[in-house]
Short mmCIF file of C-alpha atoms and ligand atoms in Angstrom, two decimals:
data_model
loop_
_atom_site.label_atom_id
_atom_site.label_comp_id
_atom_site.label_asym_id
_atom_site.label_seq_id
_atom_site.Cartn_x
_atom_site.Cartn_y
_atom_site.Cartn_z
CA MET A 61 136.20 179.19 190.18
CA THR A 62 138.53 181.82 191.89
CA MET A 63 136.74 184.52 192.97
CA THR A 64 137.82 187.82 193.32
CA VAL A 65 137.61 189.75 197.31
CA ASN A 66 135.97 193.19 196.76
CA ILE A 67 136.67 194.21 200.50
CA LEU A 68 135.54 197.97 201.12
CA GLY A 69 136.76 200.99 203.44
CA SER A 70 140.17 201.73 204.82
CA GLY A 71 139.69 199.72 208.38
CA ALA A 72 142.24 197.46 210.04
CA ILE A 73 139.85 194.36 209.33
CA GLY A 74 140.24 195.06 205.46
CA GLY A 75 143.23 194.96 205.77
CA LEU A 76 143.94 192.03 207.38
CA CYS A 77 141.51 190.96 205.11
CA ALA A 78 143.57 191.71 202.03
CA ALA A 79 147.17 190.93 203.38
CA GLY A 80 145.39 187.12 203.66
CA ALA A 81 144.50 187.28 200.19
CA GLN A 82 147.48 188.52 199.19
CA LEU A 83 149.33 186.12 200.98
CA SER A 84 147.13 182.86 199.54
CA ALA A 85 147.28 184.28 196.23
CA THR A 86 143.89 185.40 195.81
CA PRO A 87 143.07 187.96 193.07
CA TYR A 88 141.52 190.68 195.69
CA ARG A 89 140.19 194.78 195.09
CA LEU A 90 140.63 197.26 198.26
CA TRP A 91 137.62 199.96 198.06
CA PRO A 92 138.77 202.63 199.95
CA ARG A 93 135.49 204.85 200.88
CA PRO A 94 135.10 208.19 199.08
CA GLY A 95 138.01 210.59 199.83
CA SER A 96 139.93 208.20 201.92
CA ALA A 97 143.46 206.81 201.17
CA ALA A 98 143.64 203.47 200.15
CA LEU A 99 145.59 200.74 202.80
CA ASN A 100 148.53 200.59 201.86
CA ASN A 101 150.44 198.15 203.99
CA VAL A 102 150.43 195.61 206.34
CA GLU A 103 152.34 194.64 209.32
CA LEU A 104 151.92 191.06 210.58
CA LEU A 105 152.39 189.01 213.54
CA SER A 106 156.08 187.93 212.40
CA GLY A 107 156.78 191.47 212.02
CA GLU A 108 157.62 191.23 208.45
CA THR A 109 155.56 193.78 206.36
CA VAL A 110 153.01 192.70 202.98
CA ASN A 111 152.63 195.74 200.72
CA LEU A 112 149.69 195.49 199.84
CA GLU A 113 149.20 195.34 195.10
CA SER A 114 145.59 195.70 195.10
CA GLN A 115 143.79 194.94 191.67
CA ASP A 116 142.60 197.61 190.07
CA CYS A 117 139.52 198.84 190.96
CA ASP A 118 137.61 199.70 187.25
CA ASP A 119 133.56 200.97 188.31
CA LYS A 120 131.86 197.34 186.82
CA ALA A 121 129.88 195.95 188.74
CA LEU A 122 130.71 193.08 190.69
CA THR A 123 129.02 189.69 189.42
CA ALA A 124 128.45 186.03 190.80
CA ALA A 125 132.41 185.97 190.60
CA ASP A 126 132.80 188.87 192.91
CA LEU A 127 133.06 188.35 196.92
CA LEU A 128 132.02 191.58 198.52
CA ILE A 129 132.89 191.67 202.33
CA VAL A 130 132.17 194.38 204.16
CA PRO A 131 133.57 195.19 206.78
CA LEU A 132 132.99 198.24 208.35
CA LYS A 133 131.37 199.47 211.00
CA VAL A 134 127.52 199.09 212.01
CA THR A 135 126.82 203.15 211.67
CA GLN A 136 128.79 203.31 208.13
CA LEU A 137 127.33 199.91 206.53
CA LYS A 138 123.41 202.01 205.61
CA GLU A 139 124.80 204.26 203.35
CA ALA A 140 127.20 201.78 202.31
CA LEU A 141 124.51 198.88 200.95
CA LYS A 142 122.48 202.06 199.96
CA THR A 143 125.34 202.56 197.08
CA TRP A 144 127.09 198.84 196.68
CA ARG A 145 123.03 198.13 196.11
CA HIS A 146 123.41 198.91 192.84
CA LYS A 147 126.67 197.90 191.31
CA LEU A 148 126.07 193.93 192.88
CA SER A 149 124.35 191.58 190.65
CA ALA A 150 122.03 189.39 193.06
CA SER A 151 124.08 186.98 192.65
CA THR A 152 126.78 188.36 194.39
CA ALA A 153 127.68 187.06 197.68
CA VAL A 154 128.36 189.79 200.66
CA VAL A 155 130.09 188.88 204.04
CA LEU A 156 129.56 191.27 206.84
CA LEU A 157 132.10 191.49 209.08
CA HIS A 158 131.68 193.82 212.45
CA ASN A 159 131.69 194.38 215.51
CA GLY A 160 127.30 194.76 217.22
CA MET A 161 124.71 193.77 215.55
CA GLY A 162 122.17 195.01 213.18
CA GLY A 163 124.00 194.35 209.44
CA MET A 164 121.50 191.75 209.09
CA GLU A 165 118.54 193.34 209.18
CA LEU A 166 120.18 195.82 207.07
CA ALA A 167 121.20 193.49 204.56
CA ALA A 168 117.27 192.53 204.12
CA LYS A 169 116.50 195.35 203.58
CA TYR A 170 118.83 196.36 201.24
CA LEU A 171 120.84 193.64 199.85
CA PRO A 172 117.17 191.26 200.03
CA ASP A 173 118.09 188.57 197.34
CA ASN A 174 121.67 187.99 197.55
CA PRO A 175 123.41 185.04 199.42
CA VAL A 176 125.07 187.07 202.16
CA PHE A 177 127.27 185.69 205.03
CA LEU A 178 128.09 186.93 208.42
CA ALA A 179 130.73 186.95 210.01
CA THR A 180 132.21 188.03 213.75
CA THR A 181 136.19 188.01 214.02
CA SER A 182 138.54 187.63 217.02
CA HIS A 183 141.58 188.92 215.41
CA GLY A 184 142.79 191.94 216.91
CA ALA A 185 144.59 194.36 214.55
CA PHE A 186 144.22 198.70 214.34
CA LYS A 187 145.93 201.23 212.51
CA THR A 188 149.41 202.42 212.78
CA ALA A 189 148.79 205.53 209.97
CA ALA A 190 146.19 206.30 207.79
CA THR A 191 147.18 203.69 204.83
CA SER A 192 149.38 200.70 207.77
CA ILE A 193 147.50 198.58 209.54
CA ARG A 194 149.17 195.77 212.09
CA HIS A 195 148.33 192.61 212.45
CA THR A 196 148.69 192.39 217.26
CA GLY A 197 146.35 189.46 218.07
CA LYS A 198 145.46 186.18 216.71
CA GLY A 199 142.15 185.30 216.64
CA GLU A 200 139.40 183.02 214.81
CA THR A 201 136.57 183.98 212.51
CA MET A 202 132.99 182.49 212.60
CA LEU A 203 130.71 182.63 209.60
CA GLY A 204 127.81 181.43 208.46
CA SER A 205 124.78 182.33 206.54
CA SER A 206 121.85 185.06 207.45
CA PRO A 207 119.07 183.68 208.69
CA CYS A 208 117.26 186.36 206.48
CA HIS A 209 119.02 185.03 203.39
CA THR A 210 119.44 182.29 201.19
CA THR A 211 122.43 180.45 200.65
CA SER A 212 123.26 177.00 198.77
CA THR A 213 126.00 174.05 200.50
CA PRO A 214 128.56 174.50 197.45
CA LEU A 215 128.44 178.22 198.33
CA ASN A 216 129.08 178.09 202.14
CA THR A 217 132.00 175.98 201.34
CA HIS A 218 133.22 178.37 198.60
CA ILE A 219 133.06 180.95 201.16
CA ALA A 220 134.54 179.62 204.01
CA GLU A 221 137.02 178.59 202.13
CA ILE A 222 137.87 182.00 200.62
CA ILE A 223 136.89 183.61 204.51
CA ASN A 224 139.91 181.04 205.51
CA ARG A 225 142.03 182.14 202.95
CA CYS A 226 141.57 186.27 204.42
CA ILE A 227 141.12 185.59 207.85
CA GLY A 228 141.31 181.95 209.02
CA PRO A 229 140.82 179.86 211.08
CA VAL A 230 137.37 180.35 209.78
CA THR A 231 134.30 178.00 211.92
CA TRP A 232 131.71 177.62 210.06
CA ARG A 233 128.33 177.79 212.08
CA ASP A 234 124.89 176.87 211.63
CA ASP A 235 124.13 179.06 214.12
CA ILE A 236 126.13 182.38 213.62
CA GLN A 237 123.62 183.91 215.64
CA THR A 238 124.56 182.47 218.95
CA ALA A 239 128.17 183.07 218.07
CA LEU A 240 127.34 187.07 216.92
CA TRP A 241 125.51 187.03 220.85
CA GLN A 242 128.38 185.60 222.21
CA LYS A 243 130.62 187.83 221.13
CA LEU A 244 128.16 190.99 221.62
CA ALA A 245 129.04 189.72 225.15
CA VAL A 246 132.36 190.25 225.14
CA ASN A 247 132.06 193.60 223.89
CA CYS A 248 129.44 195.20 225.91
CA ALA A 249 132.01 194.37 228.52
CA ILE A 250 134.95 194.84 227.17
CA ASN A 251 134.89 197.58 224.46
CA PRO A 252 133.14 200.60 226.73
CA LEU A 253 134.90 199.54 230.18
CA THR A 254 138.95 199.75 228.48
CA ALA A 255 137.41 203.26 227.05
CA LEU A 256 136.34 204.50 230.00
CA ASN A 257 138.76 203.78 232.07
CA LYS A 258 141.42 203.93 229.09
CA ILE A 259 143.40 200.76 229.65
CA PRO A 260 144.54 197.51 228.01
CA ASN A 261 142.52 195.25 227.92
CA GLY A 262 144.64 193.26 230.28
CA GLY A 263 143.41 195.86 232.82
CA LEU A 264 140.46 194.30 232.82
CA LEU A 265 141.66 191.64 235.10
CA ALA A 266 142.26 194.55 237.96
CA ALA A 267 139.08 192.60 240.91
CA GLN A 268 137.33 196.36 240.32
CA HIS A 269 135.88 195.02 237.52
CA THR A 270 134.73 191.89 237.64
CA ALA A 271 131.46 192.45 239.14
CA THR A 272 130.54 194.53 236.33
CA ILE A 273 131.58 192.60 233.83
CA THR A 274 129.68 189.20 235.47
CA GLY A 275 126.81 191.97 235.47
CA VAL A 276 127.04 192.96 231.62
CA CYS A 277 127.09 188.94 231.06
CA GLU A 278 123.85 188.73 232.97
CA GLU A 279 121.73 191.49 231.28
CA VAL A 280 122.99 189.84 227.96
CA CYS A 281 121.44 186.94 228.65
CA ALA A 282 118.26 188.06 229.54
CA VAL A 283 118.03 190.03 226.95
CA ALA A 284 119.24 187.09 224.61
CA SER A 285 116.80 184.25 226.18
CA ALA A 286 113.77 186.42 225.22
CA CYS A 287 115.42 187.46 222.01
CA ARG A 288 115.00 183.17 221.61
CA ILE A 289 119.43 183.08 221.73
CA GLU A 290 119.98 180.62 225.27
CA LEU A 291 123.68 181.23 226.04
CA GLU A 292 125.36 180.72 229.71
CA VAL A 293 125.83 183.16 232.30
CA ASN A 294 129.13 181.82 233.51
CA THR A 295 130.05 179.99 230.27
CA LEU A 296 129.55 183.63 229.14
CA ALA A 297 131.75 185.58 231.62
CA ALA A 298 133.95 182.83 231.43
CA LEU A 299 134.31 183.42 227.34
CA VAL A 300 135.13 187.15 228.29
CA PHE A 301 137.87 186.75 231.14
CA ASN A 302 139.22 184.40 228.15
CA VAL A 303 139.49 187.24 225.40
CA ILE A 304 140.74 189.21 227.99
CA GLU A 305 143.81 187.20 228.56
CA ARG A 306 144.77 186.53 225.40
CA THR A 307 144.01 190.23 224.12
CA ALA A 308 145.79 191.36 227.04
CA GLU A 309 148.22 193.89 225.81
CA ASN A 310 146.06 195.15 222.58
CA PHE A 311 144.08 198.31 223.24
CA SER A 312 140.35 197.17 222.44
CA SER A 313 138.38 199.20 218.95
CA MET A 314 136.40 201.29 221.10
CA HIS A 315 139.61 202.94 222.88
CA GLN A 316 141.57 203.62 220.14
CA ASP A 317 138.15 205.30 218.83
CA VAL A 318 137.71 207.36 221.76
CA ILE A 319 141.40 208.20 221.44
CA HIS A 320 141.28 209.40 217.55
CA LYS A 321 138.11 210.73 218.16
CA ARG A 322 136.30 209.18 215.88
CA THR A 323 132.63 207.34 215.87
CA THR A 324 132.58 204.47 218.44
CA GLU A 325 130.38 201.36 217.55
CA ILE A 326 128.37 201.88 220.81
CA GLU A 327 125.38 202.16 219.19
CA GLY A 328 125.72 198.41 217.63
CA ILE A 329 127.08 196.95 220.70
CA ASN A 330 125.54 197.94 224.50
CA GLY A 331 123.31 200.17 222.06
CA TYR A 332 121.82 197.27 221.17
CA ILE A 333 121.45 195.37 223.86
CA VAL A 334 119.74 198.74 225.51
CA LYS A 335 117.30 198.96 222.82
CA GLN A 336 116.09 195.23 223.01
CA ALA A 337 115.70 194.99 226.59
CA LYS A 338 113.50 197.98 226.22
CA LYS A 339 111.26 195.88 223.85
CA LYS A 340 111.06 193.35 225.74
CA GLY A 341 110.78 195.25 229.01
CA ILE A 342 113.72 194.20 231.15
CA ASP A 343 116.26 195.86 233.44
CA VAL A 344 119.92 196.68 232.11
CA PRO A 345 120.90 198.96 233.85
CA ILE A 346 124.58 198.47 233.54
CA ASN A 347 124.57 198.20 230.05
CA THR A 348 122.66 201.39 230.31
CA LEU A 349 125.46 202.98 232.37
CA LEU A 350 128.45 202.22 230.27
CA TYR A 351 126.39 203.26 227.06
CA LYS A 352 125.90 206.79 228.80
CA ALA A 353 128.88 207.26 230.21
CA ILE A 354 130.29 206.09 226.74
CA ASN A 355 127.78 208.79 224.90
CA ALA A 356 128.69 211.65 227.04
CA LEU A 357 132.31 211.00 226.82
O1 KPL B 21 136.54 192.86 219.02
C1 KPL B 21 137.56 193.32 220.19
C2 KPL B 21 138.06 194.98 219.89
O2 KPL B 21 138.46 195.37 220.04
O3 KPL B 21 136.89 195.53 219.40
C3 KPL B 21 138.20 192.89 221.54
C4 KPL B 21 137.71 190.94 221.55
C5 KPL B 21 137.37 193.74 222.42
C6 KPL B 21 139.18 192.61 221.30
O4 KPL B 21 140.13 193.66 221.41
#
């Protein structure tokens, strides 16, 4: 059975998912946010443009034959899940795909019975206009089932296969939480620093940023450990620098949000570290500084 992929919002990552679905002949629908236009085209890394031909979005409820991909900011998630829970059957699979943390808890509250999956991607993309996306960096996607939800092995395989078509290559992670914390560290370091300094990701290779990046990694490790996720500082710092090198010419999503005066994802990124650190009684001065500096912009 081929599922119909339903993609929420009009963001850059949603656009990549739609292009991937179309190119792999997977039926899909784009559901723009009320009041905003649906995405129209995606420029691929090859320079070729995909004109999106989404199926009609009638208002019928989604079923087990549908997959809902939610590539929204974590700040938009609560409202979206509150609206969408009435349109889903309990067997509709849902994939949350966002930077930062907090999605799993919201899904546990608003979609407790659905098979929910968590994903994180390192693909780079941005909006060149309200309805146009450009893919700027090849990445990969980590996928796993939400520890707060029940999924089955055949469904896991099927969802991994579909996500692979939409925004692959996909690696299935039984320890998706660890993958999410690793990506959190990457975002805690790169996103606020690039936004505050108004530089592309590669600008962080300058020696003046090394101590801050390493300090962010140390703090994330300490908080992760208190949350029972074991990460290693040197490995984490190496990962962050690897992403900086691979995405050197890209502008981080937070930098773009700040430039376009959109709400940033700071709450779910450094804000999440600050909040967890407070609960656990850990000092995180660097993350706190970055969090406050972005909020002061
Ligand atoms: O995820 C990203 C983002 O911009 O949000 C990184 C990995 C930092 C790439 O720019």
